[in-house]
Coordinates of C-alpha atoms in Angstrom, one line a residue:
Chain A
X1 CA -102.7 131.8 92.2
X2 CA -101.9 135.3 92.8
X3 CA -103.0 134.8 96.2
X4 CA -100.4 131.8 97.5
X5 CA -97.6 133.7 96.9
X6 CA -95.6 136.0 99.6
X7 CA -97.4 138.7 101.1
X8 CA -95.9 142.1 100.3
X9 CA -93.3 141.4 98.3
X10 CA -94.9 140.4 95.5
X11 CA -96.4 144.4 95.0
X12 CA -92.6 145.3 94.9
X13 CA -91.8 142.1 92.1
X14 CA -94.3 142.9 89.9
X15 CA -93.3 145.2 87.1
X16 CA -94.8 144.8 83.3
X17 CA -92.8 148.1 82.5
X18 CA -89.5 146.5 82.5
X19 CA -89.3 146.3 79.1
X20 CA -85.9 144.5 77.6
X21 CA -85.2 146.8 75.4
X22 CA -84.3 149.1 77.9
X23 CA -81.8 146.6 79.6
X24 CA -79.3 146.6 76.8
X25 CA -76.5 149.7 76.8
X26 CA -77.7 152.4 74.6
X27 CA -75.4 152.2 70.6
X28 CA -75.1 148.3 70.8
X29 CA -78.3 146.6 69.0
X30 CA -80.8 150.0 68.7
X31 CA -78.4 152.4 66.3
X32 CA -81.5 154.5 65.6
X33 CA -82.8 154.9 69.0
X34 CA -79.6 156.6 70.6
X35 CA -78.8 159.0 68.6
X36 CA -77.1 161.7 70.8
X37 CA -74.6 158.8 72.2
X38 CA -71.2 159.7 70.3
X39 CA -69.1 157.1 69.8
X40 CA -65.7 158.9 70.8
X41 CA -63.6 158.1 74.4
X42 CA -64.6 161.6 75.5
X43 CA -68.0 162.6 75.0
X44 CA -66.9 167.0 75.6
X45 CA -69.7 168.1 77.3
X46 CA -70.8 171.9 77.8
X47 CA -69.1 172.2 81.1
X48 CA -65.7 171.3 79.3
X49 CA -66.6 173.7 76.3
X50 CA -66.8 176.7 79.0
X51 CA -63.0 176.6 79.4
X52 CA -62.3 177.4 75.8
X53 CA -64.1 180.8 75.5
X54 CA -61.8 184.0 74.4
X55 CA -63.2 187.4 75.4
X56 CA -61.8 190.4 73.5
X57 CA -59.0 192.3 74.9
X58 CA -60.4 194.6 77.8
X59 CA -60.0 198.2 77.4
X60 CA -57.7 200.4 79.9
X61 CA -60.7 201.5 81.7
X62 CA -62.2 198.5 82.6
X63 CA -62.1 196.7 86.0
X64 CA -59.9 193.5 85.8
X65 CA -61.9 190.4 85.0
X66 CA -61.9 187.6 87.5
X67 CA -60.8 184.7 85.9
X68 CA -63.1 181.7 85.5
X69 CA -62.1 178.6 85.7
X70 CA -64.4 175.1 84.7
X71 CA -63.7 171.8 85.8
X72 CA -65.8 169.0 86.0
X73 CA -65.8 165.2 86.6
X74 CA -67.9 162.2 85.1
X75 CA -69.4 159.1 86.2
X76 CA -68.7 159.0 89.6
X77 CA -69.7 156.1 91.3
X78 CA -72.3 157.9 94.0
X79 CA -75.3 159.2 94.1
X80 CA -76.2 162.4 92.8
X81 CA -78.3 163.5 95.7
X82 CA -75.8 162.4 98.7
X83 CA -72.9 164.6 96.6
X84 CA -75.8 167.6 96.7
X85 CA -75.2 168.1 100.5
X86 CA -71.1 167.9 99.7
X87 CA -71.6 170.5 96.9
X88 CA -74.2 172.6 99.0
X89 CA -71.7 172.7 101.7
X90 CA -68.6 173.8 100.0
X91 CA -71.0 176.6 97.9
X92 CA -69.3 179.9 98.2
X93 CA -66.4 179.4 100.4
X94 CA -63.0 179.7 99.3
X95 CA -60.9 176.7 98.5
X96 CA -58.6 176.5 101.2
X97 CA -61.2 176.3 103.7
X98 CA -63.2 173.9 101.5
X99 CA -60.6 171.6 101.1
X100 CA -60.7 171.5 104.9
X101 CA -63.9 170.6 105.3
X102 CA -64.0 168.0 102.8
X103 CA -60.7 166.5 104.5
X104 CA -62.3 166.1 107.7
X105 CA -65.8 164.6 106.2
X106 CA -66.7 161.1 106.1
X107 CA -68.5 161.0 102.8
X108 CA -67.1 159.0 100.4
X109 CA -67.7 161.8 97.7
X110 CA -65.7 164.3 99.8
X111 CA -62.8 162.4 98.6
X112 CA -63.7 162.8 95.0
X113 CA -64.3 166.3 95.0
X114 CA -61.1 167.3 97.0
X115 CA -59.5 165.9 93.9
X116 CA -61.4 167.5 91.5
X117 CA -60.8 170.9 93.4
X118 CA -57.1 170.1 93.8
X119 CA -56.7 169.4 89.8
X120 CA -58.3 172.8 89.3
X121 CA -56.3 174.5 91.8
X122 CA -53.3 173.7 89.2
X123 CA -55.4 174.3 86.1
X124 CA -55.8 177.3 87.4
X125 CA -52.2 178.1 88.5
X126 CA -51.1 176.5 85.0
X127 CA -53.2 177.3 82.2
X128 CA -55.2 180.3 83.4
X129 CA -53.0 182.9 84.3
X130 CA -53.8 183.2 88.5
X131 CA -51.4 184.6 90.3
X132 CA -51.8 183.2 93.7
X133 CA -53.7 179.4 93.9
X134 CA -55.4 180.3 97.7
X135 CA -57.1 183.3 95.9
X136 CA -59.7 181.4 94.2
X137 CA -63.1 180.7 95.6
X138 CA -66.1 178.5 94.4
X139 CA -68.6 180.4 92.3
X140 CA -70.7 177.2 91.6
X141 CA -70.7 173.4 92.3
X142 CA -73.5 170.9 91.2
X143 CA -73.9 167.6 90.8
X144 CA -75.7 165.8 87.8
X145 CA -77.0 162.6 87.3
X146 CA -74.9 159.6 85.4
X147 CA -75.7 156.9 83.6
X148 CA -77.5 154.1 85.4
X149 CA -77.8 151.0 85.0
X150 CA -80.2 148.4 86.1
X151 CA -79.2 145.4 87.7
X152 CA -82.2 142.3 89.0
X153 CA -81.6 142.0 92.9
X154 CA -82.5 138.7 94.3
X155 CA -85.4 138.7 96.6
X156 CA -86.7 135.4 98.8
X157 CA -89.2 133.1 96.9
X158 CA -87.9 133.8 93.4
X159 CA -89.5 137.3 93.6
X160 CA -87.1 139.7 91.8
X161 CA -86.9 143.6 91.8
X162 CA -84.7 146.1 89.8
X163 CA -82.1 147.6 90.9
X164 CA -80.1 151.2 89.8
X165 CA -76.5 151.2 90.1
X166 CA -76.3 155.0 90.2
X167 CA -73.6 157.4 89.0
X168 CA -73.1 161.3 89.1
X169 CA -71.2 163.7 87.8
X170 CA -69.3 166.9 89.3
X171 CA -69.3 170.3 88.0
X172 CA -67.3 173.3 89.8
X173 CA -66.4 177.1 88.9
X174 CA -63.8 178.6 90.7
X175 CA -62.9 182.5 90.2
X176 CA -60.3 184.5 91.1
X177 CA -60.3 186.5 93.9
X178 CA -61.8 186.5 97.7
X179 CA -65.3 184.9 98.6
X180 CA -67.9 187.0 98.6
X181 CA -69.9 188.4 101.6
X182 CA -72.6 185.9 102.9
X183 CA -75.8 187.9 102.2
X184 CA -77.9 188.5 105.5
X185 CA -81.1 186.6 105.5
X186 CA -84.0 188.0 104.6
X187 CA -86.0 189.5 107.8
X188 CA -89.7 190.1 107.5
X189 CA -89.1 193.8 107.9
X190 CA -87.4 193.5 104.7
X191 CA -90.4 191.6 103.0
X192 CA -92.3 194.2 104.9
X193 CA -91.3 196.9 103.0
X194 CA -90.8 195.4 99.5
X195 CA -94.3 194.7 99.7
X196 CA -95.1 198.1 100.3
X197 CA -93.0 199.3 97.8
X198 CA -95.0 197.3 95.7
X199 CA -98.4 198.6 96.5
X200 CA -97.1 202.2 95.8
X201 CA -95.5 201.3 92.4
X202 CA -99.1 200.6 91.3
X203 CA -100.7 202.3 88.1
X204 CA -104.0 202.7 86.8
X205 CA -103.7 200.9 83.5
X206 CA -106.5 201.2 80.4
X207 CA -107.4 204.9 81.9
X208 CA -107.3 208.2 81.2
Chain B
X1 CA -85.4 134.3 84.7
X2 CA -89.2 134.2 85.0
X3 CA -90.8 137.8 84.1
X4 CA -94.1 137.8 85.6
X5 CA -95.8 140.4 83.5
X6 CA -99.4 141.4 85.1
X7 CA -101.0 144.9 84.9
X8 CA -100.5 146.1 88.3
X9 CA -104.1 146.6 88.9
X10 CA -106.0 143.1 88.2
X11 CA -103.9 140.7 90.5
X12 CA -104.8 143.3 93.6
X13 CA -108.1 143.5 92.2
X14 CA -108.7 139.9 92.3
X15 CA -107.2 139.6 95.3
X16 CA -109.5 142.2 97.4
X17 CA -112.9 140.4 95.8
X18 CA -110.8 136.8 97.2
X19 CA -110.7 138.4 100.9
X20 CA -113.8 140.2 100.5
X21 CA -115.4 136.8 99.3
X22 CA -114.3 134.7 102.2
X23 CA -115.4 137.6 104.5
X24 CA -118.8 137.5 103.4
X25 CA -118.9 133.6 104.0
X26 CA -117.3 134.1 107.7
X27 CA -120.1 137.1 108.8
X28 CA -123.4 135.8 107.1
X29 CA -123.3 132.3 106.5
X30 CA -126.3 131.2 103.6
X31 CA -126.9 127.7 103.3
X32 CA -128.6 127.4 99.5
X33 CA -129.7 123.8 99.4
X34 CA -131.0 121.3 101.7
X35 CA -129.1 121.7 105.1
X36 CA -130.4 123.5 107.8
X37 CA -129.6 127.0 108.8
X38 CA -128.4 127.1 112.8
X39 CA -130.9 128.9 113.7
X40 CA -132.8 128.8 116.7
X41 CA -135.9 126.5 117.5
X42 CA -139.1 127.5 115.5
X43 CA -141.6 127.1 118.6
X44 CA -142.0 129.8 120.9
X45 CA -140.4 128.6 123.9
X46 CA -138.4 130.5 126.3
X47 CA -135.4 128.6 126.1
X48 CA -132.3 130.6 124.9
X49 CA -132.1 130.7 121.2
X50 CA -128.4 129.9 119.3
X51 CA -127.6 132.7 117.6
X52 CA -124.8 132.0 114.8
X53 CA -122.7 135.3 116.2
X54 CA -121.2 133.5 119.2
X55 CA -120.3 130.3 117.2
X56 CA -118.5 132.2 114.1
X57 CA -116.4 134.2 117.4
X58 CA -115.2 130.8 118.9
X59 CA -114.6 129.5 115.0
X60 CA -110.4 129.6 115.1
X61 CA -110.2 133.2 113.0
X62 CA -110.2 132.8 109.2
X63 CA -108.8 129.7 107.7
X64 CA -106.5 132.5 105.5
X65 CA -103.3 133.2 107.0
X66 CA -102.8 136.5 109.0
X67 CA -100.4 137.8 106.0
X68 CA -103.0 137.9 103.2
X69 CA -104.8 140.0 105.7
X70 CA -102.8 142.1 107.2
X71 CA -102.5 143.7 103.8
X72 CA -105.7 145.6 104.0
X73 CA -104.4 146.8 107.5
X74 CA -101.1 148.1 106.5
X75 CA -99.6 151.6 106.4
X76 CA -99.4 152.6 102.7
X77 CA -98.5 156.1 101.5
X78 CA -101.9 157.3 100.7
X79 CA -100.8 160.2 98.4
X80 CA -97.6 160.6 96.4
X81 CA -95.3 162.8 98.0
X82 CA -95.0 166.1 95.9
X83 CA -91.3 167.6 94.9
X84 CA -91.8 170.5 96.9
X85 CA -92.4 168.0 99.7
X86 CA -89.7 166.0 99.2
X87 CA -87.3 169.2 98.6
X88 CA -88.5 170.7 101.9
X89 CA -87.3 167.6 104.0
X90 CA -83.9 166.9 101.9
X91 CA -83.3 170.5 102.4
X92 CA -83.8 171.1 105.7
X93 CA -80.8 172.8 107.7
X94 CA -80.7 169.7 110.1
X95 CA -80.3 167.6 107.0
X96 CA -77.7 169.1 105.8
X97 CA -73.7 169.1 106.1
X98 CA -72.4 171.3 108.9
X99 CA -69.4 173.3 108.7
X100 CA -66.7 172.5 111.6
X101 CA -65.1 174.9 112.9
X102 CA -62.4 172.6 115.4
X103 CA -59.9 172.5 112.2
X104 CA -56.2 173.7 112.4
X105 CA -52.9 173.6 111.5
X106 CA -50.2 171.2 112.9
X107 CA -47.5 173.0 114.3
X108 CA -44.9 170.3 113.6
X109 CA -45.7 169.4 109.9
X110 CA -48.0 172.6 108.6
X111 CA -51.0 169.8 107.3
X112 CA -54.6 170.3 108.9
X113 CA -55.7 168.8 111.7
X114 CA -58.7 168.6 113.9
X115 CA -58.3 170.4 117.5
X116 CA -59.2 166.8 119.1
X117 CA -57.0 164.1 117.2
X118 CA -53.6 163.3 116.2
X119 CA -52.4 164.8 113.2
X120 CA -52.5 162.2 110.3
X121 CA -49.5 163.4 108.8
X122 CA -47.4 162.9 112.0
X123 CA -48.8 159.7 113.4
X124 CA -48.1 158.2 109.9
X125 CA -44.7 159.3 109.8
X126 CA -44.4 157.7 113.1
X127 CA -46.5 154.5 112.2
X128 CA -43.3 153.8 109.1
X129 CA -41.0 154.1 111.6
X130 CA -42.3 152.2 114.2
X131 CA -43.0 149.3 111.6
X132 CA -39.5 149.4 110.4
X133 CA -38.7 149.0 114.5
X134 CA -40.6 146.0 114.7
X135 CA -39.2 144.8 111.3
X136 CA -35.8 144.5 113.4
X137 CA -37.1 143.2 116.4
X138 CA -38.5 140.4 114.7
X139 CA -35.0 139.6 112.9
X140 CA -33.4 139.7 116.5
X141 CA -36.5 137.7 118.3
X142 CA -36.3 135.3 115.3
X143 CA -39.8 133.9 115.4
X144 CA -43.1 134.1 117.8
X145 CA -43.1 133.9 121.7
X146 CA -39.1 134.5 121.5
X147 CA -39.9 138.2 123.6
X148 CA -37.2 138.7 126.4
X149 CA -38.2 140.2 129.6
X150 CA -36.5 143.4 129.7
X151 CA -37.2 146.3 128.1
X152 CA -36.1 147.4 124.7
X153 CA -34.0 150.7 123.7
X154 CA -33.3 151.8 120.2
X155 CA -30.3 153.2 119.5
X156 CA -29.7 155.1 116.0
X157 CA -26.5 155.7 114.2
X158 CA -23.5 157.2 116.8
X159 CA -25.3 156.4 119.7
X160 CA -24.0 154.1 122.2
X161 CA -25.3 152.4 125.3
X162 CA -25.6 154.9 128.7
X163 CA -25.7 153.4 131.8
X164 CA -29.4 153.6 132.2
X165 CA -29.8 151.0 129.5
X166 CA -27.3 148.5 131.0
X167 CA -29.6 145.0 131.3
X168 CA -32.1 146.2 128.6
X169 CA -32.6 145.0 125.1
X170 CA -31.0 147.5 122.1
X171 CA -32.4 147.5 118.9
X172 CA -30.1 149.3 116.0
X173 CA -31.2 151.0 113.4
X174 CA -29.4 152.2 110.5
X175 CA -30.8 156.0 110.2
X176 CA -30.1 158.7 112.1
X177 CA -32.2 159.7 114.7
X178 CA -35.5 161.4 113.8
X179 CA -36.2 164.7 115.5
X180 CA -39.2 163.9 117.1
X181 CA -38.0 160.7 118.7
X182 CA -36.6 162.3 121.9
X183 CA -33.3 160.1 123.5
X184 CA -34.1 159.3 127.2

């Protein structure tokens, strides 16, 4: 009977790995298989610990520390790997000129991260001691993946397939201070001679 | 909700030894039994012989609709794509965001614009005020297809009438007059 239904859709229907179990949201029914869900509104995560570190006082000697400063957003509805190119784009410049760019792009995500660079701009300006708020630039920005959940999507002749409505978080580091210098690319004179330089640091080993 | 649940390899299994199966019985025909093979006539005479080929080419096809076929004839991945593949085309500069470079400031408000379009700022500034325009035309027109044929001037507070706008239509409103709205 396999063969009187649909032609190619029917490879896409068929999945025996779709478990039920997996269906249900993780701390409802299964208490022992989820145990690293916490039950709180605000699960902290690492990214929101970083804010919260105290170094010791500097001595007079020392250069001035930049100061660091973490922000983050969770479970944003997009997709991890379209917000990549938004955080790979804004990588490094400084956060005027980033929140240019992201004001004149059509992504939906560049909407979310202006306003997550925006609320750090005043964290900053607020909490973490910088002086002026256009003397920031981004250090790092990534993206991470949400939770998903999976939805059936309707296919014709009752075939069915699963669906992933996706979700992704935001991470970004801005420091105090101007960007820093684009770093040329590397020619193949430069590979050239580290290869070289490689071939002369060469010892005889297990000798005399 | 119906869950099919099938190993993924049986059903396609089956299905291959199906086609396979009726493609056997389309190219060599074998007739186990008591009917007669089409063959040609035993004695040797040297009249043309019917072979089966040119019969099973005028047969209509297969009896199995084209889909069930077309299967085996269908571009399929052959090999899973690797990450490193799949990294080195999402990566790829032409893949991703550029960086503009036509971005500057408004010289009326001080907000970013691009070189080529309006500033958003200014054009809705001037969309409120145009809207709160209209709001009084309506309340003069009083309902739809009530638009005289003259033109229209609006006057802000202090300002009266010149003689340019003597058989035109005035519109007041109750503000004074903002800067970039020149007076003609």
């Amino acid at each position: 009977f396999c063969c009187s239904l649909a032609g190619s859709a029917w490879v896409c229907g068929l999945l025996s790995w779709a478990r039920p179990e997996r269906w249900l949201a993780s701390g409802s029914l299964f208490p022992l298989s989820c145990i690293h869900t916490s039950t709180s509104l605000q699960k902290s995560g690492k990214w929101e610990k970083k804010n919260r570190i105290v170094y010791p006082p500097q001595l007079p000697g020392e250069p001035r520390r930049p100061a660091e400063i973490y922000h983050c957003r969770r479970e944003i509805k997009y997709s991890k790997d379209k917000m990549w190119y938004l955080a790979k784009l804004i990588k490094g410049m400084s956060i005027d000129q980033a929140l240019a760019q992201l004001e004149f792009s059509d992504k939906k995500g560049a909407k979310v991260i202006k306003e997550v660079l925006l609320e750090a701009q005043e964290m900053a300006v607020k909490n973490h001691n910088v002086e002026f708020k256009s003397n920031l630039h981004i250090a790092e920005s990534l993206t991470g993946r949400g939770r998903y959940m999976k939805r059936i999507r309707y296919h014709g002749k009752g075939m069915f397939g699963v669906m992933k409505i996706v979700r992704c978080h935001y991470f970004v580091k801005l420091v105090e201070g101007p960007p820093p210098p684009p770093e040329p690319p590397r020619t193949g004179f430069d590979q050239a001679k580290e290869y070289v330089q490689q071939l002369r640091s060469r010892t005889l080993v297990h000798t005399l | 909700v119906l869950l099919v649940l099938h190993s993924p390899l049986s059903p396609f299994r089956r299905l291959l030894q199906r086609c396979w199966a009726r493609l056997e019985r389309g190219l060599l025909p074998s007739f186990p039994g008591g009917q007669s093979p089409p063959w040609g006539p035993a004695l040797a005479v040297e009249a043309p012989a019917f072979l089966p080929e040119p019969e099973s080419n005028t047969r209509e096809g297969n009896e199995a609709p084209s889909l069930l076929d077309s299967i085996l004839w269908m571009a399929a991945p052959k090999k899973r794509r690797t990450i490193e593949v799949n990294r080195c085309r999402r990566r790829n500069p032409n893949k991703l965001i550029k960086v503009k470079r036509n971005i500057d400031v408004c010289p009326e408000c001080g907000n970013l614009k691009q070189k080529h379009v309006l500033c958003g700022y200014c054009y809705a500034k001037v969309k409120a005020e145009t809207r709160l325009i209209r709001v009084e035309i309506q309340k003069k027109e009083g309902g739809p297809f009530n638009a005289p044929t003259v033109e229209t001037v609006v006057l802000y507070e202090g300002e009266k009438p010149t003689e340019k706008d003597e058989g035109k239509r005035i519109i007041e409103r109750a503000r004074k007059r903002p800067s970039w709205f020149v007076q003609n």
